[in-house]
mmCIF file of C-alpha atoms in Angstrom:
data_model
loop_
_atom_site.group_PDB
_atom_site.id
_atom_site.type_symbol
_atom_site.label_atom_id
_atom_site.label_comp_id
_atom_site.label_asym_id
_atom_site.label_seq_id
_atom_site.Cartn_x
_atom_site.Cartn_y
_atom_site.Cartn_z
ATOM 1 C CA MET Z 1 -143.420 49.238 79.044
ATOM 2 C CA PHE Z 2 -140.899 46.388 79.110
ATOM 3 C CA GLU Z 3 -139.306 44.311 81.793
ATOM 4 C CA VAL Z 4 -136.663 41.612 81.821
ATOM 5 C CA ILE Z 5 -137.567 37.929 81.943
ATOM 6 C CA VAL Z 6 -134.778 35.580 82.983
ATOM 7 C CA LEU Z 7 -134.773 32.082 81.528
ATOM 8 C CA THR Z 8 -132.566 29.732 83.489
ATOM 9 C CA GLY Z 9 -131.739 26.199 82.405
ATOM 10 C CA TYR Z 10 -131.105 23.620 85.099
ATOM 11 C CA LYS Z 11 -130.439 20.092 83.863
ATOM 12 C CA GLY Z 12 -132.565 20.800 80.822
ATOM 13 C CA TRP Z 13 -135.522 22.423 82.583
ATOM 14 C CA VAL Z 14 -136.297 26.051 81.731
ATOM 15 C CA PHE Z 15 -137.685 28.503 84.297
ATOM 16 C CA TYR Z 16 -138.676 32.181 84.302
ATOM 17 C CA SER Z 17 -138.751 34.972 86.846
ATOM 18 C CA SER Z 18 -139.194 38.732 86.726
ATOM 19 C CA PRO Z 19 -138.316 41.649 89.034
ATOM 20 C CA ASP Z 20 -141.815 41.887 90.523
ATOM 21 C CA LYS Z 21 -142.299 38.103 90.535
ATOM 22 C CA PRO Z 22 -139.125 36.581 91.962
ATOM 23 C CA ILE Z 23 -140.664 33.131 92.299
ATOM 24 C CA ILE Z 24 -139.122 30.893 89.652
ATOM 25 C CA LYS Z 25 -141.616 28.811 87.738
ATOM 26 C CA PRO Z 26 -140.946 25.981 85.258
ATOM 27 C CA ILE Z 27 -142.272 26.560 81.763
ATOM 28 C CA GLY Z 28 -140.704 23.785 79.723
ATOM 29 C CA TYR Z 29 -137.880 21.440 78.940
ATOM 30 C CA LEU Z 30 -135.111 22.413 76.536
ATOM 31 C CA GLN Z 31 -133.136 19.434 75.304
ATOM 32 C CA TYR Z 32 -129.812 21.116 74.617
ATOM 33 C CA MET Z 33 -129.696 23.626 77.476
ATOM 34 C CA THR Z 34 -126.948 22.828 79.963
ATOM 35 C CA VAL Z 35 -126.841 23.278 83.724
ATOM 36 C CA ASN Z 36 -125.010 26.607 83.526
ATOM 37 C CA SER Z 37 -126.784 28.199 80.584
ATOM 38 C CA VAL Z 38 -128.785 31.372 81.156
ATOM 39 C CA ALA Z 39 -130.740 33.318 78.547
ATOM 40 C CA TYR Z 40 -132.131 36.807 78.935
ATOM 41 C CA GLY Z 41 -134.993 38.238 76.945
ATOM 42 C CA ILE Z 42 -136.996 41.477 76.979
ATOM 43 C CA PHE Z 43 -140.713 40.994 76.579
ATOM 44 C CA PRO Z 44 -143.748 43.296 76.940
ATOM 45 C CA ALA Z 45 -144.614 43.810 80.588
ATOM 46 C CA CYS Z 46 -148.199 42.762 79.980
ATOM 47 C CA CYS Z 47 -146.929 39.317 79.098
ATOM 48 C CA ALA Z 48 -145.130 38.942 82.413
ATOM 49 C CA ASN Z 49 -147.100 40.748 85.072
ATOM 50 C CA GLY Z 50 -150.547 39.581 84.044
ATOM 51 C CA LYS Z 51 -152.103 43.075 83.795
ATOM 52 C CA ASN Z 52 -153.411 42.179 80.370
ATOM 53 C CA GLN Z 53 -154.766 38.647 80.673
ATOM 54 C CA PHE Z 54 -155.389 38.222 76.949
ATOM 55 C CA SER Z 55 -151.840 39.247 76.024
ATOM 56 C CA SER Z 56 -150.504 37.096 78.844
ATOM 57 C CA LEU Z 57 -152.415 34.129 77.489
ATOM 58 C CA ILE Z 58 -151.000 34.682 73.990
ATOM 59 C CA PHE Z 59 -147.469 34.987 75.360
ATOM 60 C CA THR Z 60 -147.878 31.821 77.406
ATOM 61 C CA ALA Z 61 -149.159 29.894 74.406
ATOM 62 C CA MET Z 62 -146.290 31.125 72.224
ATOM 63 C CA THR Z 63 -143.784 30.223 74.919
ATOM 64 C CA LEU Z 64 -145.159 26.717 75.303
ATOM 65 C CA CYS Z 65 -145.175 26.178 71.546
ATOM 66 C CA PHE Z 66 -141.546 27.254 71.379
ATOM 67 C CA PHE Z 67 -140.437 24.809 74.020
ATOM 68 C CA VAL Z 68 -142.549 21.977 72.641
ATOM 69 C CA THR Z 69 -140.706 22.452 69.339
ATOM 70 C CA PHE Z 70 -137.297 22.000 70.943
ATOM 71 C CA SER Z 71 -138.239 19.335 73.487
ATOM 72 C CA PRO Z 72 -138.423 15.553 73.192
ATOM 73 C CA ALA Z 73 -141.538 15.511 75.327
ATOM 74 C CA GLY Z 74 -142.690 19.101 75.250
ATOM 75 C CA ILE Z 75 -143.717 20.215 78.709
ATOM 76 C CA ALA Z 76 -144.868 16.768 79.707
ATOM 77 C CA ASP Z 77 -143.806 15.610 83.147
ATOM 78 C CA VAL Z 78 -140.224 14.403 83.034
ATOM 79 C CA MET Z 79 -138.967 12.351 85.938
ATOM 80 C CA VAL Z 80 -135.354 12.799 87.055
ATOM 81 C CA SER Z 81 -134.054 10.075 89.347
ATOM 82 C CA HIS Z 82 -130.963 8.285 90.639
ATOM 83 C CA ALA Z 83 -132.739 4.924 90.489
ATOM 84 C CA LEU Z 84 -135.648 3.046 88.955
ATOM 85 C CA ALA Z 85 -137.869 0.271 90.306
ATOM 86 C CA LEU Z 86 -140.214 -1.821 88.211
ATOM 87 C CA TYR Z 87 -142.821 -2.567 90.878
ATOM 88 C CA ASP Z 88 -142.501 0.168 93.502
ATOM 89 C CA GLN Z 89 -140.270 3.031 94.573
ATOM 90 C CA PRO Z 90 -136.525 2.391 95.046
ATOM 91 C CA LYS Z 91 -135.660 1.499 98.622
ATOM 92 C CA TYR Z 92 -132.564 3.679 98.862
ATOM 93 C CA PRO Z 93 -132.859 7.469 98.454
ATOM 94 C CA LYS Z 94 -130.465 9.692 96.594
ATOM 95 C CA GLY Z 95 -127.240 10.059 98.543
ATOM 96 C CA PHE Z 96 -127.491 6.717 100.373
ATOM 97 C CA LYS Z 97 -124.201 5.440 101.807
ATOM 98 C CA HIS Z 98 -124.420 1.688 101.263
ATOM 99 C CA VAL Z 99 -126.907 -1.154 100.895
ATOM 100 C CA ASP Z 100 -128.184 -2.756 104.089
ATOM 101 C CA TYR Z 101 -126.917 -6.281 103.475
ATOM 102 C CA VAL Z 102 -123.175 -5.497 103.461
ATOM 103 C CA ASN Z 103 -120.624 -4.523 106.079
ATOM 104 C CA PRO Z 104 -119.426 -1.079 104.951
ATOM 105 C CA ASP Z 105 -116.388 -1.403 107.232
ATOM 106 C CA ALA Z 106 -115.248 -4.774 105.888
ATOM 107 C CA PRO Z 107 -111.437 -4.960 105.739
ATOM 108 C CA LYS Z 108 -109.740 -4.979 102.358
ATOM 109 C CA GLY Z 109 -106.726 -6.981 101.283
ATOM 110 C CA GLY Z 110 -105.505 -10.535 100.862
ATOM 111 C CA LYS Z 111 -105.723 -13.102 98.084
ATOM 112 C CA ILE Z 112 -108.098 -15.961 97.403
ATOM 113 C CA THR Z 113 -108.007 -18.905 94.985
ATOM 114 C CA LEU Z 114 -111.292 -20.452 93.873
ATOM 115 C CA PRO Z 115 -112.195 -23.397 91.618
ATOM 116 C CA ALA Z 116 -114.244 -23.114 88.441
ATOM 117 C CA LEU Z 117 -115.654 -26.054 86.511
ATOM 118 C CA GLY Z 118 -115.228 -26.012 82.751
ATOM 119 C CA SER Z 119 -112.984 -24.043 80.451
ATOM 120 C CA PHE Z 120 -112.847 -20.770 78.499
ATOM 121 C CA ASP Z 121 -111.376 -19.751 75.160
ATOM 122 C CA THR Z 122 -112.197 -16.036 74.935
ATOM 123 C CA LEU Z 123 -112.158 -12.924 77.122
ATOM 124 C CA ASN Z 124 -115.054 -11.298 75.272
ATOM 125 C CA PRO Z 125 -118.300 -12.158 77.114
ATOM 126 C CA TYR Z 126 -120.557 -10.323 74.670
ATOM 127 C CA VAL Z 127 -120.253 -12.473 71.546
ATOM 128 C CA LEU Z 128 -121.880 -15.768 70.662
ATOM 129 C CA LYS Z 129 -118.637 -17.340 69.505
ATOM 130 C CA GLY Z 130 -116.510 -18.910 72.213
ATOM 131 C CA ILE Z 131 -116.863 -19.418 75.967
ATOM 132 C CA SER Z 132 -115.787 -16.639 78.328
ATOM 133 C CA PRO Z 133 -115.210 -16.823 82.110
ATOM 134 C CA SER Z 134 -118.423 -14.814 82.523
ATOM 135 C CA SER Z 135 -120.358 -17.815 81.207
ATOM 136 C CA PHE Z 136 -119.904 -19.489 84.590
ATOM 137 C CA ALA Z 137 -122.444 -18.201 87.092
ATOM 138 C CA GLY Z 138 -121.324 -17.067 90.514
ATOM 139 C CA LEU Z 139 -117.645 -16.444 89.839
ATOM 140 C CA TYR Z 140 -116.717 -13.680 92.263
ATOM 141 C CA GLY Z 141 -115.665 -10.523 90.449
ATOM 142 C CA ILE Z 142 -115.869 -11.979 86.935
ATOM 143 C CA THR Z 143 -119.295 -10.596 86.066
ATOM 144 C CA GLU Z 144 -118.286 -7.248 87.581
ATOM 145 C CA LEU Z 145 -115.317 -6.701 85.285
ATOM 146 C CA ASN Z 146 -117.301 -4.254 83.172
ATOM 147 C CA GLU Z 147 -119.937 -1.795 84.336
ATOM 148 C CA PRO Z 148 -123.376 -1.119 82.848
ATOM 149 C CA LEU Z 149 -125.230 2.184 82.986
ATOM 150 C CA MET Z 150 -127.119 1.031 86.096
ATOM 151 C CA ALA Z 151 -126.550 -1.687 88.697
ATOM 152 C CA GLY Z 152 -129.002 -3.911 90.534
ATOM 153 C CA THR Z 153 -130.748 -5.990 87.894
ATOM 154 C CA SER Z 154 -129.707 -8.833 85.637
ATOM 155 C CA TRP Z 155 -126.077 -9.951 85.711
ATOM 156 C CA TYR Z 156 -124.393 -6.991 87.407
ATOM 157 C CA LEU Z 157 -124.591 -6.542 91.195
ATOM 158 C CA GLU Z 158 -128.104 -7.941 91.391
ATOM 159 C CA SER Z 159 -129.890 -6.379 94.351
ATOM 160 C CA GLY Z 160 -130.115 -8.518 97.460
ATOM 161 C CA ASP Z 161 -133.111 -6.830 99.047
ATOM 162 C CA GLU Z 162 -135.409 -5.463 96.331
ATOM 163 C CA PRO Z 163 -136.568 -7.002 93.038
ATOM 164 C CA GLN Z 164 -136.039 -5.404 89.644
ATOM 165 C CA THR Z 165 -134.527 -2.190 90.965
ATOM 166 C CA ALA Z 166 -131.494 -0.473 89.486
ATOM 167 C CA TYR Z 167 -129.323 2.420 90.673
ATOM 168 C CA CYS Z 168 -127.279 4.731 88.509
ATOM 169 C CA LEU Z 169 -123.661 3.647 88.183
ATOM 170 C CA VAL Z 170 -121.972 4.866 85.006
ATOM 171 C CA CYS Z 171 -124.818 7.366 84.782
ATOM 172 C CA GLU Z 172 -125.440 10.057 87.406
ATOM 173 C CA TRP Z 173 -129.173 10.223 86.811
ATOM 174 C CA LEU Z 174 -131.800 9.285 84.266
ATOM 175 C CA GLU Z 175 -134.666 11.321 82.833
ATOM 176 C CA TYR Z 176 -137.857 9.868 81.386
ATOM 177 C CA PRO Z 177 -141.454 10.923 80.646
ATOM 178 C CA ALA Z 178 -144.603 9.471 82.162
ATOM 179 C CA ASP Z 179 -145.253 7.313 79.098
ATOM 180 C CA TYR Z 180 -141.726 5.787 79.163
ATOM 181 C CA SER Z 181 -141.315 6.494 75.451
ATOM 182 C CA TRP Z 182 -137.658 7.487 75.903
ATOM 183 C CA VAL Z 183 -134.952 7.770 78.520
ATOM 184 C CA ILE Z 184 -131.940 10.054 78.790
ATOM 185 C CA PHE Z 185 -128.884 8.975 80.763
ATOM 186 C CA GLN Z 186 -126.643 11.693 82.156
ATOM 187 C CA LEU Z 187 -123.250 10.023 82.471
ATOM 188 C CA ASN Z 188 -120.939 10.555 85.404
ATOM 189 C CA PRO Z 189 -118.030 12.697 84.129
ATOM 190 C CA GLN Z 190 -115.726 10.817 86.528
ATOM 191 C CA ALA Z 191 -116.451 7.433 84.915
ATOM 192 C CA ARG Z 192 -113.297 5.891 83.456
ATOM 193 C CA PHE Z 193 -112.118 2.722 81.795
ATOM 194 C CA HIS Z 194 -109.163 0.958 83.403
ATOM 195 C CA ASN Z 195 -106.799 2.597 80.905
ATOM 196 C CA GLY Z 196 -107.846 6.032 82.167
ATOM 197 C CA GLU Z 197 -109.966 7.016 79.177
ATOM 198 C CA PRO Z 198 -113.298 8.674 80.057
ATOM 199 C CA ILE Z 199 -116.578 6.897 79.390
ATOM 200 C CA THR Z 200 -118.676 9.011 77.031
ATOM 201 C CA ALA Z 201 -122.053 8.943 75.333
ATOM 202 C CA GLU Z 202 -120.280 7.848 72.153
ATOM 203 C CA ASP Z 203 -119.094 4.728 73.980
ATOM 204 C CA VAL Z 204 -122.659 4.000 75.087
ATOM 205 C CA ALA Z 205 -124.104 4.426 71.597
ATOM 206 C CA HIS Z 206 -121.353 2.316 70.036
ATOM 207 C CA SER Z 207 -121.872 -0.413 72.644
ATOM 208 C CA TYR Z 208 -125.532 -0.557 71.667
ATOM 209 C CA LYS Z 209 -124.599 -0.975 67.996
ATOM 210 C CA LEU Z 210 -122.200 -3.795 68.846
ATOM 211 C CA LEU Z 211 -124.702 -5.617 71.027
ATOM 212 C CA ILE Z 212 -127.439 -5.651 68.379
ATOM 213 C CA SER Z 213 -125.037 -6.820 65.672
ATOM 214 C CA ASP Z 214 -125.105 -10.361 64.307
ATOM 215 C CA ASP Z 215 -121.902 -11.160 66.209
ATOM 216 C CA ALA Z 216 -123.368 -10.398 69.638
ATOM 217 C CA HIS Z 217 -124.924 -12.963 71.953
ATOM 218 C CA PRO Z 218 -128.710 -13.291 71.393
ATOM 219 C CA ALA Z 219 -129.368 -12.420 75.034
ATOM 220 C CA PHE Z 220 -128.483 -8.803 74.271
ATOM 221 C CA HIS Z 221 -130.729 -8.785 71.209
ATOM 222 C CA ASN Z 222 -133.642 -9.792 73.430
ATOM 223 C CA SER Z 223 -132.892 -7.109 76.017
ATOM 224 C CA LEU Z 224 -132.532 -4.305 73.464
ATOM 225 C CA ILE Z 225 -135.209 -5.303 70.958
ATOM 226 C CA SER Z 226 -137.533 -2.529 72.168
ATOM 227 C CA VAL Z 227 -135.079 0.280 71.273
ATOM 228 C CA ALA Z 228 -136.047 2.342 68.226
ATOM 229 C CA SER Z 229 -133.076 4.725 68.156
ATOM 230 C CA VAL Z 230 -130.095 6.003 70.136
ATOM 231 C CA ASP Z 231 -129.022 9.646 70.006
ATOM 232 C CA VAL Z 232 -125.865 11.197 71.430
ATOM 233 C CA LEU Z 233 -126.967 14.575 72.818
ATOM 234 C CA SER Z 234 -123.620 15.673 74.237
ATOM 235 C CA THR Z 235 -120.413 14.211 75.619
ATOM 236 C CA HIS Z 236 -122.202 12.857 78.682
ATOM 237 C CA ARG Z 237 -125.840 12.642 77.560
ATOM 238 C CA VAL Z 238 -127.400 9.871 75.516
ATOM 239 C CA ARG Z 239 -131.062 9.214 74.710
ATOM 240 C CA PHE Z 240 -132.761 5.904 73.949
ATOM 241 C CA SER Z 241 -136.155 6.068 72.236
ATOM 242 C CA PHE Z 242 -138.467 3.059 72.319
ATOM 243 C CA LYS Z 243 -140.774 1.483 69.764
ATOM 244 C CA ASN Z 244 -143.667 1.197 72.209
ATOM 245 C CA LYS Z 245 -144.861 3.497 74.974
ATOM 246 C CA GLY Z 246 -145.959 2.550 78.461
ATOM 247 C CA GLU Z 247 -143.382 -0.159 79.155
ATOM 248 C CA ARG Z 248 -141.373 0.775 82.232
ATOM 249 C CA SER Z 249 -139.269 -2.367 81.953
ATOM 250 C CA ASN Z 250 -137.659 -0.994 78.776
ATOM 251 C CA LEU Z 251 -135.769 1.541 80.878
ATOM 252 C CA LEU Z 252 -134.359 -1.172 83.124
ATOM 253 C CA ARG Z 253 -133.278 -3.310 80.187
ATOM 254 C CA VAL Z 254 -131.412 -0.396 78.617
ATOM 255 C CA GLY Z 255 -129.883 0.414 82.007
ATOM 256 C CA GLU Z 256 -128.282 -3.037 81.930
ATOM 257 C CA LEU Z 257 -126.298 -2.093 78.819
ATOM 258 C CA PRO Z 258 -122.578 -2.832 79.421
ATOM 259 C CA VAL Z 259 -120.482 0.099 78.234
ATOM 260 C CA MET Z 260 -117.506 -0.775 76.033
ATOM 261 C CA SER Z 261 -114.754 1.389 74.605
ATOM 262 C CA LYS Z 262 -115.587 2.682 71.127
ATOM 263 C CA LYS Z 263 -111.921 3.471 70.528
ATOM 264 C CA HIS Z 264 -110.899 -0.117 71.245
ATOM 265 C CA TRP Z 265 -113.516 -1.788 69.056
ATOM 266 C CA GLU Z 266 -112.879 0.508 66.121
ATOM 267 C CA THR Z 267 -109.494 -1.214 65.764
ATOM 268 C CA HIS Z 268 -110.486 -4.750 66.832
ATOM 269 C CA THR Z 269 -112.931 -7.289 65.424
ATOM 270 C CA PHE Z 270 -115.865 -7.635 67.808
ATOM 271 C CA GLY Z 271 -117.084 -11.028 66.612
ATOM 272 C CA LYS Z 272 -113.806 -12.906 66.966
ATOM 273 C CA SER Z 273 -112.975 -15.162 69.879
ATOM 274 C CA SER Z 274 -110.313 -13.018 71.508
ATOM 275 C CA GLY Z 275 -107.576 -13.591 74.047
ATOM 276 C CA THR Z 276 -106.854 -9.863 74.252
ATOM 277 C CA PRO Z 277 -108.419 -8.090 77.260
ATOM 278 C CA GLN Z 278 -110.499 -5.071 76.282
ATOM 279 C CA PRO Z 279 -110.581 -1.845 78.353
ATOM 280 C CA LEU Z 280 -113.160 -2.413 81.094
ATOM 281 C CA SER Z 281 -114.332 -0.313 84.035
ATOM 282 C CA GLY Z 282 -115.286 -2.477 87.037
ATOM 283 C CA PRO Z 283 -113.692 -2.905 90.486
ATOM 284 C CA TYR Z 284 -111.383 -5.667 89.179
ATOM 285 C CA ARG Z 285 -109.233 -6.004 86.087
ATOM 286 C CA ILE Z 286 -107.500 -8.973 84.512
ATOM 287 C CA LYS Z 287 -103.936 -9.300 85.806
ATOM 288 C CA ASP Z 288 -102.958 -12.641 84.289
ATOM 289 C CA PHE Z 289 -104.579 -15.568 82.484
ATOM 290 C CA ALA Z 290 -104.015 -18.702 80.436
ATOM 291 C CA LEU Z 291 -106.949 -19.564 78.197
ATOM 292 C CA GLY Z 292 -108.720 -22.626 79.524
ATOM 293 C CA ASN Z 293 -106.565 -22.897 82.654
ATOM 294 C CA TYR Z 294 -106.759 -19.921 84.993
ATOM 295 C CA ILE Z 295 -107.523 -16.225 85.290
ATOM 296 C CA VAL Z 296 -106.234 -13.787 87.920
ATOM 297 C CA LEU Z 297 -108.061 -10.582 88.814
ATOM 298 C CA GLU Z 298 -106.610 -7.673 90.763
ATOM 299 C CA ARG Z 299 -108.549 -4.985 92.578
ATOM 300 C CA VAL Z 300 -108.202 -1.620 90.844
ATOM 301 C CA LYS Z 301 -106.525 0.711 93.347
ATOM 302 C CA ASP Z 302 -107.560 3.910 91.570
ATOM 303 C CA PHE Z 303 -111.023 2.623 90.665
ATOM 304 C CA TRP Z 304 -113.138 5.621 89.679
ATOM 305 C CA ALA Z 305 -116.249 4.391 91.558
ATOM 306 C CA LYS Z 306 -114.602 3.044 94.716
ATOM 307 C CA ASP Z 307 -116.747 5.388 96.841
ATOM 308 C CA HIS Z 308 -120.004 4.637 95.026
ATOM 309 C CA PRO Z 309 -122.620 3.384 97.532
ATOM 310 C CA VAL Z 310 -123.391 0.201 95.562
ATOM 311 C CA TYR Z 311 -119.754 -0.887 96.063
ATOM 312 C CA HIS Z 312 -119.288 -0.115 99.764
ATOM 313 C CA GLY Z 313 -118.374 -3.292 101.618
ATOM 314 C CA MET Z 314 -117.917 -5.345 98.442
ATOM 315 C CA PHE Z 315 -114.999 -6.663 96.367
ATOM 316 C CA ASN Z 316 -112.501 -6.521 99.196
ATOM 317 C CA PHE Z 317 -109.858 -9.045 98.096
ATOM 318 C CA ASP Z 318 -106.789 -7.539 96.485
ATOM 319 C CA GLU Z 319 -106.423 -10.537 94.195
ATOM 320 C CA VAL Z 320 -108.782 -13.298 93.069
ATOM 321 C CA ARG Z 321 -107.588 -16.336 91.127
ATOM 322 C CA PHE Z 322 -109.810 -18.915 89.416
ATOM 323 C CA ASP Z 323 -108.359 -22.288 88.466
ATOM 324 C CA PHE Z 324 -110.476 -24.122 85.895
ATOM 325 C CA TYR Z 325 -111.113 -27.857 86.187
ATOM 326 C CA ARG Z 326 -113.012 -30.206 83.912
ATOM 327 C CA ASP Z 327 -113.677 -32.716 86.671
ATOM 328 C CA ARG Z 328 -115.443 -31.952 89.941
ATOM 329 C CA THR Z 329 -113.447 -34.579 91.857
ATOM 330 C CA VAL Z 330 -110.136 -33.111 90.721
ATOM 331 C CA ALA Z 331 -111.347 -29.656 91.745
ATOM 332 C CA PHE Z 332 -112.234 -30.955 95.214
ATOM 333 C CA GLU Z 333 -108.856 -32.637 95.614
ATOM 334 C CA ALA Z 334 -107.161 -29.365 94.669
ATOM 335 C CA PHE Z 335 -109.243 -27.631 97.330
ATOM 336 C CA LYS Z 336 -108.166 -30.138 99.995
ATOM 337 C CA SER Z 337 -104.516 -29.731 99.091
ATOM 338 C CA GLY Z 338 -104.743 -25.970 99.552
#
């Protein structure tokens, strides 16, 4: 006697059900199964309906062995989440509308000119050579020119009401096991650079390679030193494996990875001090600049993440200009003159 077992993959998890047992039960995790994939198989009825416990036990063992073979963590518990907190649970649940410390109805528009002390000779903030505008802390919109996988920690949109907590931004969700030995980021298929090109797992993997190169700033070496390998699983899935298990902070550090365009850096030299803007993805883009003198940012009208909850109520000026001064007194006099 035979009956049909239906294996359904949902975001990588594999389930089974049968005609006399309609309740769907998880039996494993299949790395390469997509959301829409469905597999059908015909197995002996004794293996499904439990009439023969010994045969059922053998079938179960064989099934588990099969999925362990094709799974990064076997059937170990895999967490799937929109956010990650180092010390506790994230404050905001999936589907939240905005953070509590902003006005979600803040008006948008207008221009503002702000002073900045110092100078800059490159537009690439990720290399050791040169000084970029991002080197100056607190410059509105500058550090948000390019998006990381997650927002809320480190330099990008640091949370104002919870410590060491990050929410998916370029990624839609992340998956990780209980021992934190790896993490998979499922990228948002809507994520785009300012030139309209989609952000893919290849961009993420290539960004990692650039940031651990000798040309990159040492700060990125320190953040990514725990990574053992990076694997592109599909167009929108990328996995980071870590050298050591049990370190939850590794996931947050990788989530801070700024995503750069692989296509752009395959034809440009990463380590050079550059005055050529690269394709970025944040709420602002560079409209005009003169190295060492000023930089003008404009709000991206068709910004792919304009409705993302971490952005509601923020970055409301249509245009932001920074004038750079080498003397604080001169900067103050410029402020008084309007």
